[in-house]
XYZ file of N, CA and C in Angstrom:
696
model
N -4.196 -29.189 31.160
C -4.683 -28.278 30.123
C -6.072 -28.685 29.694
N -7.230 -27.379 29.486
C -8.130 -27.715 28.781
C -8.458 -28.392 27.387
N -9.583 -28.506 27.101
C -9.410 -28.381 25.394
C -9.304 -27.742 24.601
N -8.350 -28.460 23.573
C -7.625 -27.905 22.814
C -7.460 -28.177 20.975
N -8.592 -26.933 20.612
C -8.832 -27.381 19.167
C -8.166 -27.326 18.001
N -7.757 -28.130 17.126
C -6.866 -28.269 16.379
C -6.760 -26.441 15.074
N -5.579 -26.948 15.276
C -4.965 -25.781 14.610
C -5.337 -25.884 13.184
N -5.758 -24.631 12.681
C -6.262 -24.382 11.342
C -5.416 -23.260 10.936
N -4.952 -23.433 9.355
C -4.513 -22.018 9.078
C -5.276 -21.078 8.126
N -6.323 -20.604 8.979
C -6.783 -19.813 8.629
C -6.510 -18.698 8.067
N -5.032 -18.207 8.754
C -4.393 -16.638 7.730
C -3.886 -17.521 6.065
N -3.564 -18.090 6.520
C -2.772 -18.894 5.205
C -4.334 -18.690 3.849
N -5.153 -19.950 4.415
C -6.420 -19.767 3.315
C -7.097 -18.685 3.333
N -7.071 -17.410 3.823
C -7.788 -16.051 3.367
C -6.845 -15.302 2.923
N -5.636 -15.289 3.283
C -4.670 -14.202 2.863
C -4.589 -14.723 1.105
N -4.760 -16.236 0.539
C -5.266 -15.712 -0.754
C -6.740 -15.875 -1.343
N -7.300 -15.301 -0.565
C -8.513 -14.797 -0.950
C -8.533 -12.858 -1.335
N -8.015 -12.546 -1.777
C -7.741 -11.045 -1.650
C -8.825 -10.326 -2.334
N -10.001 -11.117 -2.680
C -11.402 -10.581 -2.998
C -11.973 -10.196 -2.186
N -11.446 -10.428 -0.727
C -12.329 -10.312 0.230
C -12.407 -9.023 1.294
N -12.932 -8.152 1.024
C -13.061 -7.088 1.720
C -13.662 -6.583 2.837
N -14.752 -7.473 3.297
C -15.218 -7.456 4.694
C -15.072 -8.801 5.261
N -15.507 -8.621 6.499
C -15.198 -9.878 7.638
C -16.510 -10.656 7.554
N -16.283 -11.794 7.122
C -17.533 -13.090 7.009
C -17.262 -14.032 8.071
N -18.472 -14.401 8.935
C -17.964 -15.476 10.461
C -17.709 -16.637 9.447
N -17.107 -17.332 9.733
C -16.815 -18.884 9.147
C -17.898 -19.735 9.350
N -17.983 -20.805 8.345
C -19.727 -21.360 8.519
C -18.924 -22.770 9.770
N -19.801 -22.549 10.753
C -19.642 -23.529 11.720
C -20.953 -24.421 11.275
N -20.608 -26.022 11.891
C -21.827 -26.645 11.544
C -22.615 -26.814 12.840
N -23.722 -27.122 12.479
C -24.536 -27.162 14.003
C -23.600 -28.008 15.092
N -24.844 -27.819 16.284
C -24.017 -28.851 17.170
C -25.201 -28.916 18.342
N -25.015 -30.177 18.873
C -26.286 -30.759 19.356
C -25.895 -31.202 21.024
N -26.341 -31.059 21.914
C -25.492 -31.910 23.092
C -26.850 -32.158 24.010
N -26.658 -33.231 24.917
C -27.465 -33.953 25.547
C -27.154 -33.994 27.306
N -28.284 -34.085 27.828
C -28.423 -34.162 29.176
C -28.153 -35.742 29.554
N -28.080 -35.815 30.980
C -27.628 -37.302 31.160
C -29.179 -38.227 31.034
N -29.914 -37.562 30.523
C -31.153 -38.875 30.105
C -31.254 -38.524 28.692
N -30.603 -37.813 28.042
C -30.280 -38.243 27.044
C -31.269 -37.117 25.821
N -31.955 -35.918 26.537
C -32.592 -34.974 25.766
C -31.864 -33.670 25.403
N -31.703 -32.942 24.607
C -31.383 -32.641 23.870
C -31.109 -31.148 24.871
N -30.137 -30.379 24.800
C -29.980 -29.047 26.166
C -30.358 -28.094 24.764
N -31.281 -26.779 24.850
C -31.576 -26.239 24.338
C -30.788 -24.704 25.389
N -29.142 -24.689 24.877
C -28.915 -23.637 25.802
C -28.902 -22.168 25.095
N -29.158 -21.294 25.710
C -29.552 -20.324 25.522
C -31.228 -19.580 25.618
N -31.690 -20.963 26.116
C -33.215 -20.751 26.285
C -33.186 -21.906 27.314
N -32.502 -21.794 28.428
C -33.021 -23.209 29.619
C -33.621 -22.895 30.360
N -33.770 -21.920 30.905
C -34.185 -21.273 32.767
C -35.665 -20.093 31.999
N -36.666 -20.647 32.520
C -37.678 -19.503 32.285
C -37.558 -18.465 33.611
N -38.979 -17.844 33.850
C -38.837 -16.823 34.441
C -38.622 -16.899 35.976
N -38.655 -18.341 36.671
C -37.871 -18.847 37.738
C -36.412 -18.809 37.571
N -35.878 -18.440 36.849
C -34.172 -18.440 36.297
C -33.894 -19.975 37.265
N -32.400 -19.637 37.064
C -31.736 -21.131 36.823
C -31.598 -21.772 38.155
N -31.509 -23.217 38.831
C -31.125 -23.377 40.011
C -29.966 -23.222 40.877
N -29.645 -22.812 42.012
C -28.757 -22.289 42.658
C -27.442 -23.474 42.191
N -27.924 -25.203 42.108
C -26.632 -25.362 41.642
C -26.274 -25.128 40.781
N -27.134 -25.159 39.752
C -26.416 -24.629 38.211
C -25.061 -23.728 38.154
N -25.321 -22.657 39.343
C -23.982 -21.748 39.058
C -22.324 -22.210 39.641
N -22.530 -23.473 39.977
C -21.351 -23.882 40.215
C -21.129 -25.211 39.303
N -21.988 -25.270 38.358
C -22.103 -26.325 37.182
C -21.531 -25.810 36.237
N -20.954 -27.157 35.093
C -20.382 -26.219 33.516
C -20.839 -27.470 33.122
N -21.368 -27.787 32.245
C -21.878 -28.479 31.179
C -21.267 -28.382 30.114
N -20.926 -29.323 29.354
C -20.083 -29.164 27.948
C -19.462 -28.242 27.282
N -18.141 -27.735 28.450
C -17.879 -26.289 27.467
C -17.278 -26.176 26.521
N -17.267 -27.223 25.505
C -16.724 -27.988 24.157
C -17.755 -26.843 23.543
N -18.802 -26.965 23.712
C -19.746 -26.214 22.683
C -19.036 -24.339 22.365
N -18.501 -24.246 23.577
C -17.754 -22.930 23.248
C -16.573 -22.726 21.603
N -16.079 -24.130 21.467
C -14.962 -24.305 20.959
C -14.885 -23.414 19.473
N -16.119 -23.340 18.972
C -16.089 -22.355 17.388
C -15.765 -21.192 17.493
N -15.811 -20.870 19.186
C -14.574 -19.214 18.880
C -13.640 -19.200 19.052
N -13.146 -20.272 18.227
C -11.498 -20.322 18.284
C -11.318 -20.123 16.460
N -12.507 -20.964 16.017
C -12.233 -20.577 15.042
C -12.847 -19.325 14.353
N -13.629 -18.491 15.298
C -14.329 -17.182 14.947
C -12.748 -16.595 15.332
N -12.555 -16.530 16.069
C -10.980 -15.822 16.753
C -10.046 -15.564 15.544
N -9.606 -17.157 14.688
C -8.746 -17.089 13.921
C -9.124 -16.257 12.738
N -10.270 -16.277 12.732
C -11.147 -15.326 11.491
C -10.763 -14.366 11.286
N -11.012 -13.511 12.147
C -10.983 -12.341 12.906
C -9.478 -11.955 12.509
N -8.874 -12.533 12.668
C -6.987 -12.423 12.796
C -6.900 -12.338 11.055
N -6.939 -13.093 10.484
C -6.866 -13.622 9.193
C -8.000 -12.005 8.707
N -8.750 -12.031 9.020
C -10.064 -10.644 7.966
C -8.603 -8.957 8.871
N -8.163 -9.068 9.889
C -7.459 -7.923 10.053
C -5.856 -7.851 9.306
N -5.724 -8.868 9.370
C -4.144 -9.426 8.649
C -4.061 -8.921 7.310
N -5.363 -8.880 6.665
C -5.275 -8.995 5.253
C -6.138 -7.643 5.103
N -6.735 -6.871 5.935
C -7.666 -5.737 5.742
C -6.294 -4.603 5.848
N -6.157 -4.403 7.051
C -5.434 -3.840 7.833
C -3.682 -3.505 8.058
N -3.075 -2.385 7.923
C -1.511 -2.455 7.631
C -1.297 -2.359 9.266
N -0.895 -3.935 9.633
C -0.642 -4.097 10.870
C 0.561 -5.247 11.284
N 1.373 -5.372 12.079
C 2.035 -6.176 12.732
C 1.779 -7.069 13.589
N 2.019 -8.144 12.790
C 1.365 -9.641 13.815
C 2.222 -10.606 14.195
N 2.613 -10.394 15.924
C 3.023 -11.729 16.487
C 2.045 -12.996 17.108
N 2.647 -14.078 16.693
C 2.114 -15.406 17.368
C 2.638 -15.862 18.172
N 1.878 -16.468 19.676
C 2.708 -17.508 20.459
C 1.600 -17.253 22.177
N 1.314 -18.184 22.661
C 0.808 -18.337 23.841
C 1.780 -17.471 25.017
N 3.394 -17.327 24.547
C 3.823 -16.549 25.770
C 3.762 -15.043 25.174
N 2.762 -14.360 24.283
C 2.879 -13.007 23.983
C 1.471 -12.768 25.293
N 0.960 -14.039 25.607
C -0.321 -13.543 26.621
C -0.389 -13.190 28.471
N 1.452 -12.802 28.267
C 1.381 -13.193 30.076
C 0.555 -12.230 30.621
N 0.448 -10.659 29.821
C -0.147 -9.835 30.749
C -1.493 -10.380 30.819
N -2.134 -11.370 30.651
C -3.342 -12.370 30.836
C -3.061 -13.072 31.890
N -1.836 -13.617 32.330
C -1.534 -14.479 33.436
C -2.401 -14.549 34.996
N -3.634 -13.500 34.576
C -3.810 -13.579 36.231
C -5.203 -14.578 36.114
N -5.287 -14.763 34.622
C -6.609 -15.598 34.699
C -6.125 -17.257 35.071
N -7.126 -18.044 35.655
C -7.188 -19.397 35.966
C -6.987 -20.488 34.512
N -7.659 -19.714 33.412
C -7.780 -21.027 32.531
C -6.203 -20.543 31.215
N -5.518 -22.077 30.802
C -4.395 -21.551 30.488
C -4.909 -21.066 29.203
N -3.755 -20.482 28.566
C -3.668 -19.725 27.404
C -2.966 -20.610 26.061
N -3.616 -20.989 25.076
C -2.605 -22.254 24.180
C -2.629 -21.155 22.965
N -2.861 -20.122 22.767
C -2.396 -19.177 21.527
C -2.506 -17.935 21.825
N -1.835 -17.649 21.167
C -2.193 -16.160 21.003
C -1.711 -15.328 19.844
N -2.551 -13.604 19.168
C -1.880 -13.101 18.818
C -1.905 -11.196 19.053
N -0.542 -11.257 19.195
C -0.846 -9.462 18.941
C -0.438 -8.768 18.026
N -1.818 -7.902 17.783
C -1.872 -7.015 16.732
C -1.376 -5.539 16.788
N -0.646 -5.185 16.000
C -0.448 -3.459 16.387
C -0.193 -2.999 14.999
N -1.151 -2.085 14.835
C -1.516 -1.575 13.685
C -0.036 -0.350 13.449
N -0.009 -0.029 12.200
C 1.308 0.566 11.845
C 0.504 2.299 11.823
N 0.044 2.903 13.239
C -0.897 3.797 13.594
C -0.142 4.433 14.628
N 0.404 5.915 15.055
C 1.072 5.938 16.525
C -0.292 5.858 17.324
N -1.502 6.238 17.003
C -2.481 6.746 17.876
C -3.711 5.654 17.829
N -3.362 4.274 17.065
C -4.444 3.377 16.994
C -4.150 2.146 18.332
N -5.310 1.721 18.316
C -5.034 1.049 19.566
C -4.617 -0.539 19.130
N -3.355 -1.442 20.141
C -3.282 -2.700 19.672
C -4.615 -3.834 20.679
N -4.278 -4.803 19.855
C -5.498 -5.701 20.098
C -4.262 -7.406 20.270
N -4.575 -7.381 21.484
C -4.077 -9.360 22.179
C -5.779 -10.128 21.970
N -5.128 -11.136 21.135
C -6.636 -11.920 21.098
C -5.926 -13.513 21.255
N -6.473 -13.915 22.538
C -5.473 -15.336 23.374
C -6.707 -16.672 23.167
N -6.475 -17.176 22.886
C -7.283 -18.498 23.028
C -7.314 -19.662 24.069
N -7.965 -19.497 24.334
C -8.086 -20.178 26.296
C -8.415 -21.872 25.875
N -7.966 -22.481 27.044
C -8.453 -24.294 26.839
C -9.486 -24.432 27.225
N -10.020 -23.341 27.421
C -11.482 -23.641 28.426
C -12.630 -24.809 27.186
N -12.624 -24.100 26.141
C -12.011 -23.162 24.785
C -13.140 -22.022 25.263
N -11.943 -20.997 25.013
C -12.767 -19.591 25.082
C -11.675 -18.899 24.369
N -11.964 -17.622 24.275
C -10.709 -16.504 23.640
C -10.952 -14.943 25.177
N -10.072 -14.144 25.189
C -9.616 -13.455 26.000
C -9.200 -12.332 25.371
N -9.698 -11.168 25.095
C -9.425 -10.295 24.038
C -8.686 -8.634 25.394
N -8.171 -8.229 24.529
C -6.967 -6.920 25.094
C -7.337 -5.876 24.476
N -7.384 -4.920 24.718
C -7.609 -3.622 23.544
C -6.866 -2.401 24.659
N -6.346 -1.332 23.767
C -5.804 -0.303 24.115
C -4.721 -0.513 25.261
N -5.187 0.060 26.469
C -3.616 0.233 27.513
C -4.012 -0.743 28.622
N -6.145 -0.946 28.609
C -6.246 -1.485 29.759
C -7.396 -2.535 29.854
N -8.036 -2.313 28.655
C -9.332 -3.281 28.330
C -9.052 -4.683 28.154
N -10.238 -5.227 29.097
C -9.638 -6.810 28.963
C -11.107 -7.463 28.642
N -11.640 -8.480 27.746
C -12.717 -9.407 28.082
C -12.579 -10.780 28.014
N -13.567 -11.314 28.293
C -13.818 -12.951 27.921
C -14.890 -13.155 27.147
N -14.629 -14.309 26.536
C -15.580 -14.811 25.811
C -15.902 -16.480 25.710
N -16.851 -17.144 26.560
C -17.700 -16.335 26.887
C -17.406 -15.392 28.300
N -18.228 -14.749 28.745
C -17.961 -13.798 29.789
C -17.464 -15.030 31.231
N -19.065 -15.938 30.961
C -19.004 -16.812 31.920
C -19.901 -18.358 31.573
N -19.361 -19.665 31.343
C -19.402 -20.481 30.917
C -20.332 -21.159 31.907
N -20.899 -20.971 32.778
C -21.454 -21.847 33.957
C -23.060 -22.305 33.385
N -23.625 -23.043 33.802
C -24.521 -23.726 33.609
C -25.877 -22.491 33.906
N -25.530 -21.644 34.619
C -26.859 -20.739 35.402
C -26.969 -19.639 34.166
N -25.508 -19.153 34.106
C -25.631 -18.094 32.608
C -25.964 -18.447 31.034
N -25.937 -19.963 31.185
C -26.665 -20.511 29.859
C -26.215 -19.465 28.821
N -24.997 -19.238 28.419
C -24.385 -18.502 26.835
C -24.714 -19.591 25.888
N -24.161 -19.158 24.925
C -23.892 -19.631 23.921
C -22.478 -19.300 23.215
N -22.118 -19.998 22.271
C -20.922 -19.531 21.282
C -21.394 -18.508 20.297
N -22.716 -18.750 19.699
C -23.328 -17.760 19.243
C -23.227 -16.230 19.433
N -23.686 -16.123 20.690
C -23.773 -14.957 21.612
C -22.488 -14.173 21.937
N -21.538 -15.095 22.291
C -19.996 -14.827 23.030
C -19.465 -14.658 21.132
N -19.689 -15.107 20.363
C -18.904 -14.251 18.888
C -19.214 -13.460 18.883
N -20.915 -12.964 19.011
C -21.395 -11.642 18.060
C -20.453 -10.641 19.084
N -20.233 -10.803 20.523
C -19.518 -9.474 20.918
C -18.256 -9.742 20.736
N -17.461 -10.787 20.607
C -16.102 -10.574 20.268
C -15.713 -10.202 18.768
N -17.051 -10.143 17.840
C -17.014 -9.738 16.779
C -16.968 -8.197 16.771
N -17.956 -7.541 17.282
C -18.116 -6.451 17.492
C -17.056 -5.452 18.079
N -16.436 -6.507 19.127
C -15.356 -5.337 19.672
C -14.486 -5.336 19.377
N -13.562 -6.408 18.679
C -12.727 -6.169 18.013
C -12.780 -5.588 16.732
N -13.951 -5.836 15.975
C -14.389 -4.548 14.797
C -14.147 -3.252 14.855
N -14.886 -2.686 16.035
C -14.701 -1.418 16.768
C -13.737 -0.777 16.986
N -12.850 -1.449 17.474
C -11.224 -1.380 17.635
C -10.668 -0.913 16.773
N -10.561 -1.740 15.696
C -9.878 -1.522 14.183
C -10.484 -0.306 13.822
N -12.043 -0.043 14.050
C -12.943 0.941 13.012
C -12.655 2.131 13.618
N -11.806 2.274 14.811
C -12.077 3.531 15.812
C -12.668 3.842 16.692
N -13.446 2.839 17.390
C -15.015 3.254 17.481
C -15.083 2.566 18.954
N -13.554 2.640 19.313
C -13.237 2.468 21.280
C -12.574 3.342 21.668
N -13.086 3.568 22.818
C -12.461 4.880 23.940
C -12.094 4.042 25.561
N -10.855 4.790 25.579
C -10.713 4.575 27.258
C -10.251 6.126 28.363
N -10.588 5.499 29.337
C -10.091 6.810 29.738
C -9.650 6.254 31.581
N -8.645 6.931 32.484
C -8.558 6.923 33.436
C -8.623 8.221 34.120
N -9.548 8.008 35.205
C -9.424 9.340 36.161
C -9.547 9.539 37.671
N -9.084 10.597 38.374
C -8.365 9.980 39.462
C -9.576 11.559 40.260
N -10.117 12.315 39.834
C -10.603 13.201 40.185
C -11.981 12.682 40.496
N -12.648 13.342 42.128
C -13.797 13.595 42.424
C -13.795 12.005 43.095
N -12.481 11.361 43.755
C -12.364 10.288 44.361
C -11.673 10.569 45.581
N -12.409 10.508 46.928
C -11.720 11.077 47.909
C -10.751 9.869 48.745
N -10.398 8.265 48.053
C -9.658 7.545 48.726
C -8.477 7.966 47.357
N -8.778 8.727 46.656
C -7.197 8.792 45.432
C -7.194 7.866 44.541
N -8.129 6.965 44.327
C -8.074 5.565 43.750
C -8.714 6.355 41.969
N -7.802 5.335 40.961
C -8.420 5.612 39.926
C -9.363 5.151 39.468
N -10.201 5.579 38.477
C -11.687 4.958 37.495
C -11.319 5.486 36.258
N -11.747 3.940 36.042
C -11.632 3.696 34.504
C -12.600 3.149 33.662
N -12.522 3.850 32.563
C -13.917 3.953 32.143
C -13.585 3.410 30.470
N -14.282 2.809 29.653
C -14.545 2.464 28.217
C -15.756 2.481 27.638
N -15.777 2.263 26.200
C -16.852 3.002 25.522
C -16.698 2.288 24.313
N -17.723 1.211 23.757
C -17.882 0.975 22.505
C -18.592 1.847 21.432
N -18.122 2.529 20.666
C -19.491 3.461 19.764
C -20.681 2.344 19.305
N -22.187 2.498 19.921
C -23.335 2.295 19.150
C -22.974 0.862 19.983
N -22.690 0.496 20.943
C -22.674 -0.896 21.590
C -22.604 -0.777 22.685
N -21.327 -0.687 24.049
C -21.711 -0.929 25.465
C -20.532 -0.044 25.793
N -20.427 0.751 27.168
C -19.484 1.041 28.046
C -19.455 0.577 29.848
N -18.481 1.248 30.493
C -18.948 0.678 31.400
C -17.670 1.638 32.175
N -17.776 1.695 33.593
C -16.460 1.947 34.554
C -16.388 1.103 35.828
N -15.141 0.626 36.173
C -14.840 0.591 37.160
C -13.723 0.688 38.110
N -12.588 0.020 39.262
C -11.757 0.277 39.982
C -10.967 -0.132 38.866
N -9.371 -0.012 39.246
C -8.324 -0.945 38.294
C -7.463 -1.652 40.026
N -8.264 -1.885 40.971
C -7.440 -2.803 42.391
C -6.407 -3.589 41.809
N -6.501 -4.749 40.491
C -5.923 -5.609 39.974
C -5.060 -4.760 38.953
N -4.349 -3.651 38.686
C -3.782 -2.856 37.656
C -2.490 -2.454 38.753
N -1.706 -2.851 38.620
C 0.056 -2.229 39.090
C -0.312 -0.884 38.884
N 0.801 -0.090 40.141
C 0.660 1.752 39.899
C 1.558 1.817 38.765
N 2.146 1.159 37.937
C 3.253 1.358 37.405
C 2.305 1.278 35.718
N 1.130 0.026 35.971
C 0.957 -0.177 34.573
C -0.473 0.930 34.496
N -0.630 1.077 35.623
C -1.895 2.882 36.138
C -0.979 3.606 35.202
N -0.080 4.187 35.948
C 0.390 5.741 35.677
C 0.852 5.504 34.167
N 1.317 4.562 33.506
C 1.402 4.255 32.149
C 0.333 4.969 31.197
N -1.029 4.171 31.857
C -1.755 3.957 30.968
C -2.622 5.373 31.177
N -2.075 6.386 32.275
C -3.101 7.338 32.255
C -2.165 8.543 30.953
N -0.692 8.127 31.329
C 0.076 8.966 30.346
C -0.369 8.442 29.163
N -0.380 7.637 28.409
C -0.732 7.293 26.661
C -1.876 8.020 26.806
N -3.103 7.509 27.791
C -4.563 7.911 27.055
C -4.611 9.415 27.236
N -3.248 10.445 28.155
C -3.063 11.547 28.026
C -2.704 12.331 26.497
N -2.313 10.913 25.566
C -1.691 12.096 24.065
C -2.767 11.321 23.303
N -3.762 10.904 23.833
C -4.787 10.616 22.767
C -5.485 12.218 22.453
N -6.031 13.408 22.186
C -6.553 14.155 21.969
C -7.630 13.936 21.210
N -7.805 12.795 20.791
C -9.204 12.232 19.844
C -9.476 11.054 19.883
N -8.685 10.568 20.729
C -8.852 9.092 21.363
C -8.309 8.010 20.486
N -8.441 6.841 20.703
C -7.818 5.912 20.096
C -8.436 6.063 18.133
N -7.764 6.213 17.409
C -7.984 6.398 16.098
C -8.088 4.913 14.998
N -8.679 4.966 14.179
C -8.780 3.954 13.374
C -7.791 3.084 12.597
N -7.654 1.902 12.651
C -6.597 1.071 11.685
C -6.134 1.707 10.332
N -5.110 2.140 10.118
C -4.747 2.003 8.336
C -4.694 1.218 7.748
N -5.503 1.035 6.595
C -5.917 0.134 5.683
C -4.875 -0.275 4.505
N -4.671 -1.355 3.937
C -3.782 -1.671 3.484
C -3.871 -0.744 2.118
């Protein structure tokens, strides 16, 4: 198992905070890490306009520095728990439909809002330390996307979008869709949509016909698409 950052109860200390009406990131404290001569890695600004060296992309450098979105993660859980009239299970085995990833899974939780037409949200916490977020019937991400030495992220970077899309989620403000038309091998495309942020399409090769034809029936009784959280 990767690393693995100690458990905080974060729902516990916000759920009595009930002043609190929007989502605040938790104050992380800096954090500093060093090369093997001992200077200081300035990541997120390493590779100028030569970008990074070919080994870099099979390099990972301290992916400890990832570790504060675990506690952006728990945030997140704790600001919807207490915003939001929703149903919350805990436990690393609610993440199998995650099982096809390499790095294990040491938490998890899923959310399902008390909505027929809102979408639920799996948000898994990886040993990498990373988190692994779920939305609707078929959306999957990482965070970070990709930890390697050549993509130089940050934790910084990898919150603001796991902030964002799980915001979105709750706010309404994600779409999915599957479609099987104007494809002459029959294969489906699937397509998503953040409002005022990113979309994208592609194959579902890695999607069972079983968890396909599922997911084309639900996003069939969406008529306005996935709808917004009810608020407590």
């Amino acid at each position: 198992m990767g690393w693995v950052a100690p458990v905080v109860d974060t729902l516990s200390t916000i759920h009595h905070n009930r002043a609190m009406t929007s989502y605040v990131r938790p104050e992380i404290a800096p954090q500093e890490y060093r090369d093997v001569s001992g200077t200081v890695i300035p990541y997120g600004e390493r590779w100028g306009l030569a970008g990074p060296p070919e080994d870099s992309y099979s390099c990972v450098t301290h992916p400890e520095r990832f570790a504060p979105l675990h506690e952006v993660a728990r945030a997140l859980v704790a600001h919807l728990t207490l915003t939001f009239d929703i149903e919350i299970e805990r436990g690393a085995s609610l993440a199998d439909e995650l099982g096809r990833r390499q790095i294990p899974i040491i938490d998890a939780y899923t959310l399902r809002p008390r909505a027929v037409d809102a979408a639920p949200l799996d948000i898994a916490l990886t040993g990498y330390p990373g988190v692994v977020l779920a939305a609707g019937v078929l959306w999957e991400s990482s965070y970070p996307v990709c930890g390697c030495d050549a993509c130089d992220e940050t934790w910084e970077r990898a919150a603001d979008e796991l902030e964002s899309h799980v915001l979105a989620v709750a706010d309404g403000r994600f779409r999915e869709s599957v479609a099987t038309q104007g494809r002459a091998d029959g294969r489906a495309t699937y397509g998503y949509r953040f409002a005022g942020s990113m979309s994208g399409t592609g194959g579902l090769t890695h999607v069972s016909d079983a968890k396909r034809e599922a997911a084309i029936e639900r996003l069939a009784t969406l008529s306005a698409g996935w709808l917004s959280w009810p608020r407590r």
